[in-house]
Short mmCIF file of C-alpha atoms in Angstrom, two decimals:
data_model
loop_
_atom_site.label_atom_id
_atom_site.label_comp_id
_atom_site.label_asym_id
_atom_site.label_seq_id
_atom_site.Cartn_x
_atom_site.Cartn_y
_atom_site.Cartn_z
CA UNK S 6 85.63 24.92 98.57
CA UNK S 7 85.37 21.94 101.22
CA UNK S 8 87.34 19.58 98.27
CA UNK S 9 89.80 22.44 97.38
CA UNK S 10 90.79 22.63 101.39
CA UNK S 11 91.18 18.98 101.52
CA UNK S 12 93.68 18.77 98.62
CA UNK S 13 95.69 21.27 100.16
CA UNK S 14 96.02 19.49 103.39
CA UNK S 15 96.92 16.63 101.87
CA UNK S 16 99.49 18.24 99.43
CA UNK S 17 101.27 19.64 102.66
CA UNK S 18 100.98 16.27 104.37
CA UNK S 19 103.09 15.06 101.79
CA UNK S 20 105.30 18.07 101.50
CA UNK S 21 106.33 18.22 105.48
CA UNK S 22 107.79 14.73 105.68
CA UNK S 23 107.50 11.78 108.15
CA UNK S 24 106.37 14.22 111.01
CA UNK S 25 102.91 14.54 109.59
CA UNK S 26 102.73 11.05 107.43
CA UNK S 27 100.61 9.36 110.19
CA UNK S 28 98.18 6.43 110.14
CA UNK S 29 96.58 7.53 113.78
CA UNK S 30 97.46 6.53 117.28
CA UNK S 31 98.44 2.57 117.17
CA UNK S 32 97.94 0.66 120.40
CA UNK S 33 101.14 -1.68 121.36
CA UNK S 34 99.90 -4.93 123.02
CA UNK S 35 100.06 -5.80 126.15
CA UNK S 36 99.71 -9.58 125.33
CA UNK S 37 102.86 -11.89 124.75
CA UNK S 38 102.45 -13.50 121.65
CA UNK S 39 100.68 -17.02 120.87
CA UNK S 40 102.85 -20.07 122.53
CA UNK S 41 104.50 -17.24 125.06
CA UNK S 42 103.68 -16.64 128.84
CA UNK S 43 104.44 -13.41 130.98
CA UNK S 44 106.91 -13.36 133.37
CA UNK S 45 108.19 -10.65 135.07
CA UNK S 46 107.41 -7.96 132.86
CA UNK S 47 108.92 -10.80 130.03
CA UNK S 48 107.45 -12.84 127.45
CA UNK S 49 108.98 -16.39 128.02
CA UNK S 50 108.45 -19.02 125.20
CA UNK S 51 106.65 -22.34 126.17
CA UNK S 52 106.45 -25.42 124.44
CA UNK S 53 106.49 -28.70 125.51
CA UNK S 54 110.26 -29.50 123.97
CA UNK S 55 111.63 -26.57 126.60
CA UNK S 56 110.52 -29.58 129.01
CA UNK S 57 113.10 -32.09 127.31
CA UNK S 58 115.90 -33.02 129.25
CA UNK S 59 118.26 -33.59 126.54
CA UNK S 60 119.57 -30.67 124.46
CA UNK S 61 120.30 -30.72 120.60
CA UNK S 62 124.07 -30.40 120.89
CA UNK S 63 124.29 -33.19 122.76
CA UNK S 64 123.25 -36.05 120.03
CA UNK S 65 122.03 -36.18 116.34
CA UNK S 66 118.45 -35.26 117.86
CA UNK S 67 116.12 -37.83 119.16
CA UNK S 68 112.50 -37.11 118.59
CA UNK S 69 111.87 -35.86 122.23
CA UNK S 70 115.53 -33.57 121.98
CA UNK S 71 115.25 -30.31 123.90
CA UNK S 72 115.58 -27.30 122.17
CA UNK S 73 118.93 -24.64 122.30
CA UNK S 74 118.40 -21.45 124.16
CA UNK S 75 115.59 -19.28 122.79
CA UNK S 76 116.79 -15.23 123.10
CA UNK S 77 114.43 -13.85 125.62
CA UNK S 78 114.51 -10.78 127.39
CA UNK S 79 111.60 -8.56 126.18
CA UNK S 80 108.71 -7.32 126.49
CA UNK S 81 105.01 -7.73 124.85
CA UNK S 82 105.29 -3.90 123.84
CA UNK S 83 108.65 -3.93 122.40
CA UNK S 84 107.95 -7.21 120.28
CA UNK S 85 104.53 -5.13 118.99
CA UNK S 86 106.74 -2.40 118.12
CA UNK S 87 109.36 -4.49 116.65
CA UNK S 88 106.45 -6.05 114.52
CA UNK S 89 105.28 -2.76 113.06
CA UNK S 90 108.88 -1.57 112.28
CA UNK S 91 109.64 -4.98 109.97
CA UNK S 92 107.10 -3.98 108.20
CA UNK S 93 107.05 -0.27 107.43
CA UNK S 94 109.14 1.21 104.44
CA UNK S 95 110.20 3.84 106.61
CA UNK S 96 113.71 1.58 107.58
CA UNK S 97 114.24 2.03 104.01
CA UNK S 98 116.44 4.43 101.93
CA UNK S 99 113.89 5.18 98.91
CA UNK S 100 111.19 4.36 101.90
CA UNK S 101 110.11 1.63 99.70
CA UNK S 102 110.86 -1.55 101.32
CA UNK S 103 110.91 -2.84 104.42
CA UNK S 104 112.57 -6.05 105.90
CA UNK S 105 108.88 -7.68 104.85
CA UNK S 106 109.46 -7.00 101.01
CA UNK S 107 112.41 -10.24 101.71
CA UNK S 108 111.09 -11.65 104.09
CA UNK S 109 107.41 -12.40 103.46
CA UNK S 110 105.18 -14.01 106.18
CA UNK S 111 103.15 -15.66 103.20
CA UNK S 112 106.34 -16.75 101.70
CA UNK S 113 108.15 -18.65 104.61
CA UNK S 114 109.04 -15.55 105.57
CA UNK S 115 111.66 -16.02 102.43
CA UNK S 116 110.56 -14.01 99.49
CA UNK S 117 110.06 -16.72 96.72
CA UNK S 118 112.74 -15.26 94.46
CA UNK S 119 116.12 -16.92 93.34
CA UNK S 120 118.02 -13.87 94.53
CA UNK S 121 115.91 -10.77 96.32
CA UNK S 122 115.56 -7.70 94.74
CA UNK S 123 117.54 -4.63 96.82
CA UNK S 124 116.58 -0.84 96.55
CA UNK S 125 118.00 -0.03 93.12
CA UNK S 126 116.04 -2.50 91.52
CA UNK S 127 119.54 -4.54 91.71
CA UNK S 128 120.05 -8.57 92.62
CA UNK S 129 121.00 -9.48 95.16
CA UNK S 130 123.88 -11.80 95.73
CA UNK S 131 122.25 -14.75 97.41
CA UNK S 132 118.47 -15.96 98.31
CA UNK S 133 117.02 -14.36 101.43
CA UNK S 134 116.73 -17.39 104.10
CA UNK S 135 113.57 -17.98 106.18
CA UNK S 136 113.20 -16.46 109.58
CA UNK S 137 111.06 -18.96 111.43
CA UNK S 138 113.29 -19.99 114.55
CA UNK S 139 115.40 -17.30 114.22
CA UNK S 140 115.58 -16.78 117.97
CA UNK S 141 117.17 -19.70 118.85
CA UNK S 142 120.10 -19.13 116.03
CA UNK S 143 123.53 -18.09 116.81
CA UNK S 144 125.04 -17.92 113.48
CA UNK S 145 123.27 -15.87 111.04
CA UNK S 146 123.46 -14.91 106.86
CA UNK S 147 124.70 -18.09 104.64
CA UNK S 148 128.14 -17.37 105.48
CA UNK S 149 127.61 -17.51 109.08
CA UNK S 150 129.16 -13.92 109.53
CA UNK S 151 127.72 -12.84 112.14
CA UNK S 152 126.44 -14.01 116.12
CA UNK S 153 123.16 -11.71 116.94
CA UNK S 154 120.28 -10.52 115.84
CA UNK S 155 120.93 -6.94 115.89
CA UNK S 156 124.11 -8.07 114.13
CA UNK S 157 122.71 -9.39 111.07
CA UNK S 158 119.79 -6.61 110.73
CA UNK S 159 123.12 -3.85 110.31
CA UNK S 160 123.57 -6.02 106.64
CA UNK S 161 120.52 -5.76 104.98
CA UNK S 162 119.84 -2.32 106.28
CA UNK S 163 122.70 -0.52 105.36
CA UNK S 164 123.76 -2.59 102.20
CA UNK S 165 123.41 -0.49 99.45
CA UNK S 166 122.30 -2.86 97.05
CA UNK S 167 119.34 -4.44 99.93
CA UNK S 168 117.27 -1.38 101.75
CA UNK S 169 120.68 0.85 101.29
CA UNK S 170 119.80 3.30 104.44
CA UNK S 171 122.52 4.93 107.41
CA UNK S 172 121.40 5.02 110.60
CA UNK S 173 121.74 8.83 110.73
CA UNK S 174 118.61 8.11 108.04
CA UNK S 175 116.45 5.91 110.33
CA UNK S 176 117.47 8.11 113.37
CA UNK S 177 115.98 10.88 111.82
CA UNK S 178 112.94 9.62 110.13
CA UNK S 179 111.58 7.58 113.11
CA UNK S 180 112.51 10.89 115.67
CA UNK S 181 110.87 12.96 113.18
CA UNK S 182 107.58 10.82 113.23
CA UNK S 183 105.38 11.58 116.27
CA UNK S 184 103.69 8.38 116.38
CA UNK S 185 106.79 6.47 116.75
CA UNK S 186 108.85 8.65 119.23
CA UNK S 187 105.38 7.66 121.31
CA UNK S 188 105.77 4.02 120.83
CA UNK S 189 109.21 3.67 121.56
CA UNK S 190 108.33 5.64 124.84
CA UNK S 191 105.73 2.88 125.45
CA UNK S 192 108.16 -0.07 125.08
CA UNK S 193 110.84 1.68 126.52
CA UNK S 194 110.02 3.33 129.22
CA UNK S 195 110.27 2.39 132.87
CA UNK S 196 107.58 -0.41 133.59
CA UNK S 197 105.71 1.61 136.71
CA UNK S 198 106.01 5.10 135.06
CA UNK S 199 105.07 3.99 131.57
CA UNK S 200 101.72 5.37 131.50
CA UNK S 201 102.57 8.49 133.47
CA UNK S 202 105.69 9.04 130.75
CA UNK S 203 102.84 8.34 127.77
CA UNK S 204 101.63 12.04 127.75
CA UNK S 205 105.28 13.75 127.27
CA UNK S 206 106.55 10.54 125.13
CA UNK S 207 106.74 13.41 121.82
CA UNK S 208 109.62 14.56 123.93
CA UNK S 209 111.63 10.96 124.21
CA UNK S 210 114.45 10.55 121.45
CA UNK S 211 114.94 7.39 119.70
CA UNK S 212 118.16 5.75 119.65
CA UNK S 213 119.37 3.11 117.00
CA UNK S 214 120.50 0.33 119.70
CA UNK S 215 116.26 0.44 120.58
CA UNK S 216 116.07 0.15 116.80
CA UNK S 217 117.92 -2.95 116.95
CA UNK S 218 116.28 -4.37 120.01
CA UNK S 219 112.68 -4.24 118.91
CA UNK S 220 113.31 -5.73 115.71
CA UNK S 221 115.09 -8.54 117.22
CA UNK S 222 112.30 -8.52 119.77
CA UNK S 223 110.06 -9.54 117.10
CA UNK S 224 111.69 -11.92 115.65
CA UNK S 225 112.20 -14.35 118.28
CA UNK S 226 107.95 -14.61 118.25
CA UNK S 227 108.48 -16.44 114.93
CA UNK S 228 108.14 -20.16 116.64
CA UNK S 229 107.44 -22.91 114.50
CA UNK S 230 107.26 -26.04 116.38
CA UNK S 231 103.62 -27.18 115.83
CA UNK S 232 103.40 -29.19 112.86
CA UNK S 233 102.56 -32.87 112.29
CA UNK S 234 106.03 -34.17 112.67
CA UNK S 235 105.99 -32.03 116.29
CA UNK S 236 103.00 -33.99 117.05
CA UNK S 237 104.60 -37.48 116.41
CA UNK S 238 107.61 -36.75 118.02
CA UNK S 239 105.87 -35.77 120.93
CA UNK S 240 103.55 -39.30 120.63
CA UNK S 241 100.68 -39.04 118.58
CA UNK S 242 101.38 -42.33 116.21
CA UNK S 243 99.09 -41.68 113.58
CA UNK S 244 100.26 -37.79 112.64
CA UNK S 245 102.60 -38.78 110.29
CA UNK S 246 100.96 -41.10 107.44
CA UNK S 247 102.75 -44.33 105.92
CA UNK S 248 104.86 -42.78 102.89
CA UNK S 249 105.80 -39.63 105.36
CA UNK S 250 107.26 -42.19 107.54
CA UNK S 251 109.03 -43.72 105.43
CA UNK S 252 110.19 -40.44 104.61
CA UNK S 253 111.11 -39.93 108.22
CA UNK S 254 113.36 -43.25 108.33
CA UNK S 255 115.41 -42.24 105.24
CA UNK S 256 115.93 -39.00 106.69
CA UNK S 257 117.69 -40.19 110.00
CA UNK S 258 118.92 -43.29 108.34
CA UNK S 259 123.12 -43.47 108.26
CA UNK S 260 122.66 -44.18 104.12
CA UNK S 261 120.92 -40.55 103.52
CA UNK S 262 122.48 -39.05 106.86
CA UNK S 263 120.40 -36.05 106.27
CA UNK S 264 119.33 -36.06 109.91
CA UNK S 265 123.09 -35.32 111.36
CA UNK S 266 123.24 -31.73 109.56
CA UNK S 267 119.46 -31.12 109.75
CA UNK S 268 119.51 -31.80 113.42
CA UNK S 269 115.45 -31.88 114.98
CA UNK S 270 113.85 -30.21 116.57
CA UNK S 271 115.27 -27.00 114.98
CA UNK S 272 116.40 -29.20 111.83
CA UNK S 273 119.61 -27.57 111.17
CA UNK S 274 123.02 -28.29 113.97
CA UNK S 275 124.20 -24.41 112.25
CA UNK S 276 127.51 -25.49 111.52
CA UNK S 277 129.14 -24.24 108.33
CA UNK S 278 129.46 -27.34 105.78
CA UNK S 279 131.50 -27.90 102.36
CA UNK S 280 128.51 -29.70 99.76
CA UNK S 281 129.13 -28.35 96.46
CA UNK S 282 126.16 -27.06 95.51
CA UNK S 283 126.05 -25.47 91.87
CA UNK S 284 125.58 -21.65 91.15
CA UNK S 285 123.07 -20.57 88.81
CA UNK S 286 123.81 -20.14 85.13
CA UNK S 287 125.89 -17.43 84.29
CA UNK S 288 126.98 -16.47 88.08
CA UNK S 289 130.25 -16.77 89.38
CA UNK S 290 131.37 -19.22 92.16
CA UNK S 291 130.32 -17.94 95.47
CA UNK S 292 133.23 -18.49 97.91
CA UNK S 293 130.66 -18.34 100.81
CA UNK S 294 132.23 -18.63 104.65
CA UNK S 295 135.64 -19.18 102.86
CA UNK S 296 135.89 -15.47 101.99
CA UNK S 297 135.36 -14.57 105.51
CA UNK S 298 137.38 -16.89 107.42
CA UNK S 299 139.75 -16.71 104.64
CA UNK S 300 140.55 -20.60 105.64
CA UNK S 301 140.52 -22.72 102.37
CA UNK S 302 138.99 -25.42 104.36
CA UNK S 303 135.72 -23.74 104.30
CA UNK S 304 135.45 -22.33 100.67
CA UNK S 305 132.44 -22.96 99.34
CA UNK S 306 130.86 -23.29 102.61
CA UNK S 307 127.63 -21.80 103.76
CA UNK S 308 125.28 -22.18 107.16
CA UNK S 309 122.95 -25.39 107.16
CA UNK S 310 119.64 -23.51 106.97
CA UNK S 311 116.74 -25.16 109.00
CA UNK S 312 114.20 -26.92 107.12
CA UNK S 313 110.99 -25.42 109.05
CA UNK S 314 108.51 -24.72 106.94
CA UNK S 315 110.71 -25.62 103.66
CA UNK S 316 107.87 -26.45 101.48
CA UNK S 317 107.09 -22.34 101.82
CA UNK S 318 110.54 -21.32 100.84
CA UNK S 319 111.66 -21.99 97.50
CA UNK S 320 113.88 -22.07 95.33
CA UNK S 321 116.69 -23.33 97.60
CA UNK S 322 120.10 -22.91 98.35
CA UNK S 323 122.56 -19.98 99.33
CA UNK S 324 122.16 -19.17 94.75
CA UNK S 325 118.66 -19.97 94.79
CA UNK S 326 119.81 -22.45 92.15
CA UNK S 327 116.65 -25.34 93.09
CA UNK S 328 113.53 -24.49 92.06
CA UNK S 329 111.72 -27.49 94.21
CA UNK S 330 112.09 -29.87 97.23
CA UNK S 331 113.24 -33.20 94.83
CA UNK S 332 115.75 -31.35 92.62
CA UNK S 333 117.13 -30.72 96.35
CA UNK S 334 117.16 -33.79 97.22
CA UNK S 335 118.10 -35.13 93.54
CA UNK S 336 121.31 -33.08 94.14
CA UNK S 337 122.89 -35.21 97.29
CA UNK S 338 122.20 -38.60 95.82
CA UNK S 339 124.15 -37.95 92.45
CA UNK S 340 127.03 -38.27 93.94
CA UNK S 341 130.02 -36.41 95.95
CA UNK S 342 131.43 -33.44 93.97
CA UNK S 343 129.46 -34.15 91.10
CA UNK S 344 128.23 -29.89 90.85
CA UNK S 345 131.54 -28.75 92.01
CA UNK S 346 133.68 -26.47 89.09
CA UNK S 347 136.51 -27.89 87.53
CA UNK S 348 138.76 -25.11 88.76
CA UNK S 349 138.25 -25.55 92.05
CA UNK S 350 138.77 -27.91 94.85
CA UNK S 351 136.55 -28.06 97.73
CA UNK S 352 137.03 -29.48 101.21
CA UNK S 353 133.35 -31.46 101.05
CA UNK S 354 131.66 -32.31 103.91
CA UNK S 355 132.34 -36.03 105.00
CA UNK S 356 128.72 -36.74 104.80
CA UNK S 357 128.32 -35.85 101.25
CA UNK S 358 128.85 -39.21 99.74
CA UNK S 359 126.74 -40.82 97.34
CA UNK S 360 123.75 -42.33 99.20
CA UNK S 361 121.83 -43.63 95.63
CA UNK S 362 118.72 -44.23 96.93
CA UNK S 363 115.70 -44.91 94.80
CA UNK S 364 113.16 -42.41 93.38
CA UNK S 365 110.46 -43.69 95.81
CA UNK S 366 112.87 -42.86 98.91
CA UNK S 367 113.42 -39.50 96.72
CA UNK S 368 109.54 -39.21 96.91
CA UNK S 369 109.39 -40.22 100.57
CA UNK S 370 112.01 -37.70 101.30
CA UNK S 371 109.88 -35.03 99.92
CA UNK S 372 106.53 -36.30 101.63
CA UNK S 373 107.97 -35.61 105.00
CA UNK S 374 109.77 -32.69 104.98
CA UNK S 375 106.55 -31.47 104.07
CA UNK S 376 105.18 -32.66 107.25
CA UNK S 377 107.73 -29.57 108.89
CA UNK S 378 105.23 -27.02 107.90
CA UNK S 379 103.47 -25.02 110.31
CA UNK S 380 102.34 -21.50 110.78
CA UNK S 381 100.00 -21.72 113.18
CA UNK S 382 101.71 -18.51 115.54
CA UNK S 383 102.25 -16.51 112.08
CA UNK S 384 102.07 -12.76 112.85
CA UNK S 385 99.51 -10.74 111.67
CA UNK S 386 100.42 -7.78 109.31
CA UNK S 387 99.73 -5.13 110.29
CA UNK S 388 97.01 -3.07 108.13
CA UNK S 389 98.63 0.69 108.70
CA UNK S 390 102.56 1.16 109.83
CA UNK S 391 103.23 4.55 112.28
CA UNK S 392 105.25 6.13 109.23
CA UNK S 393 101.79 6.22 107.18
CA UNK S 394 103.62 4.93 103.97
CA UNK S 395 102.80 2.51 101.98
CA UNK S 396 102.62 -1.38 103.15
CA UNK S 397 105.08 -2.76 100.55
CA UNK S 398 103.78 -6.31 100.01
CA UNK S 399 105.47 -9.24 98.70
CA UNK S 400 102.85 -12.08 98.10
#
């Protein structure tokens, strides 16, 4: 009798929607994230390049360069909250994936595929970029499209061939889920009446701007700017071994040039270049920023990505089209406009020449961009989302 009840509760769990679907009362913290301080109610990022006097616009980045603007603004709470709703399904229109299933933290917070696979089981049209360093980013997607955070989450979201949701969907599943029109309360709410607004928080209603704001909340905790290039620039000689120095000179050398695009310490300057890089086999030429500038000077053109944490990220490229670091870097040396289709002409970058170094300053290449990685402040996931669905990994 004790079973039979059991199965019935359960069976109208799953009948009554996201109000009942609930994994228990979550706790936001109160703590600002690893390499973050309080202030004021704000989490403010510290790290010792925020103490560098010169800024990476100003030069091709020296190795003690200051870093751009981080976004900053919130709060410990609404980056927790922001961290549970990247991962939970719930965001999603089948309420299958979640911004996670692309963006993996065990992946380089890419998703190790060519092209990501949307809602429909369809491709997608271009490889999902890492997120480490987002928050200090001011162009985002490949082609550059668009200037915030909350800007470039409305894509994927409401693409129908990515999580394909409305927000008149999200509205309505996370108001219609107890747990989370509690924890929006908790981030949201007032600072010296958030504990006495805790008890009636079932009452609160969610709006999609909050939406928005957590999520970018959370993503400007993903700081990567520990690894053992960090620690040479900022003087520890023997970080970097001999061959990953020698990988370091080619790199900022004016015969590879790679450093003047892949600007330190956030390795990419974000400008939208012309390098000719070759679709994949059987795909169509991707116009990139061209097609929404609609200047013919920049077709073809996509965002310099930053090379944090490459060596977790591949295949590379906007196609996907690279399936390691040295075909990369195989691809500038063999020469300007080699990849480019006959049918069209491109407006290539100035620094796309033909460099022809050797395969041991290929190698050396490789051997320190490797030195970029570093996850040391990577998130934990979280074991149970406030929807109660299903975590939708991507390992």
């Amino acid at each position: 009798m004790r079973a039979s009840i059991l199965i019935l509760l359960v069976i109208l769990t799953l009948a009554t929607g996201s109000e009942n679907v609930w994994a228990g009362e979550i706790t936001l913290s109160t703590q600002c994230p690893a390499s973050f301080e309080k202030q004021a109610g704000h989490c403010k990022l510290r790290s010792i390049y925020t103490d560098y006097a010169s800024l990476q616009s100003a030069g091709v980045g020296g190795l003690k360069t200051g870093l751009p603007p981080l976004r900053e603004g919130f709060s410990a709470e609404q980056m927790d909250l922001g961290r549970y709703l990247f991962f939970d399904p719930i965001l999603s229109g089948n309420g299958k994936q979640s911004c996670a299933s692309c963006h993996s933290p065990d992946k380089g917070f890419s998703d190790g595929r060519p092209r990501s696979i949307g809602a429909s089981g369809q491709e997608t049209t271009r490889n999902a970029p890492s997120l480490w360093n987002v928050g200090f980013l001011t162009k985002f997607f490949w082609d550059g499209r668009a200037t915030s955070l909350e800007a470039q989450m409305k894509g994927p979201l409401y693409s129908t061939i990515e999580m394909a949701s409305s927000p008149e969907k999200i509205l309505a599943n996370l108001n219609g889920n107890k747990e989370y029109r509690r924890l929006f309360a908790l981030a949201y709410a007032d600072t010296n009446v958030k504990n006495a607004e805790a008890k009636n928080a079932s009452a609160t209603s969610i709006n999609i701007e909050q939406v928005y704001h957590a999520i970018a909340a959370f993503e400007t905790t993903l700081i990567s700017l520990n690894s053992r290039y960090d620690l040479y620039a900022h003087g520890v000689p023997d970080a970097l071994t001999k061959p990953e120095l020698e990988g370091l000179n080619v790199f900022r050398s004016f015969v590879a040039r790679c450093a003047e695009c892949h600007t330190p310490p956030l390795f990419t300057n974000q400008q939208i270049v012309v390098i000719g890089t070759p679709e994949a086999a059987g795909r169509s030429f991707d116009p990139g920023a061209g097609a929404i500038s609609h200047d013919p000077n920049l077709r073809g053109g996509f965002k310099v990505p930053s090379l944090r944490n490459v060596e977790l990220t591949a295949p590379y490229m906007h196609s996907g089209r690279f399936a390691t670091l040295r075909d990369v870097v195989s691809f500038y040396n063999e020469g300007r406009g080699h990849a480019v289709p006959k049918n069209e002409t491109l407006h290539l970058h100035w620094h796309i020449h033909e460099p022809k170094l050797s395969n041991a300053e290929l190698d050396r290449l490789v051997d320190f961009l490797k030195t970029l990685t570093d996850e040391s402040f990577k998130p934990q996931r979280p074991s149970v989302v406030p929807s109660g669905l299903p975590l939708m990994l991507n390992k």
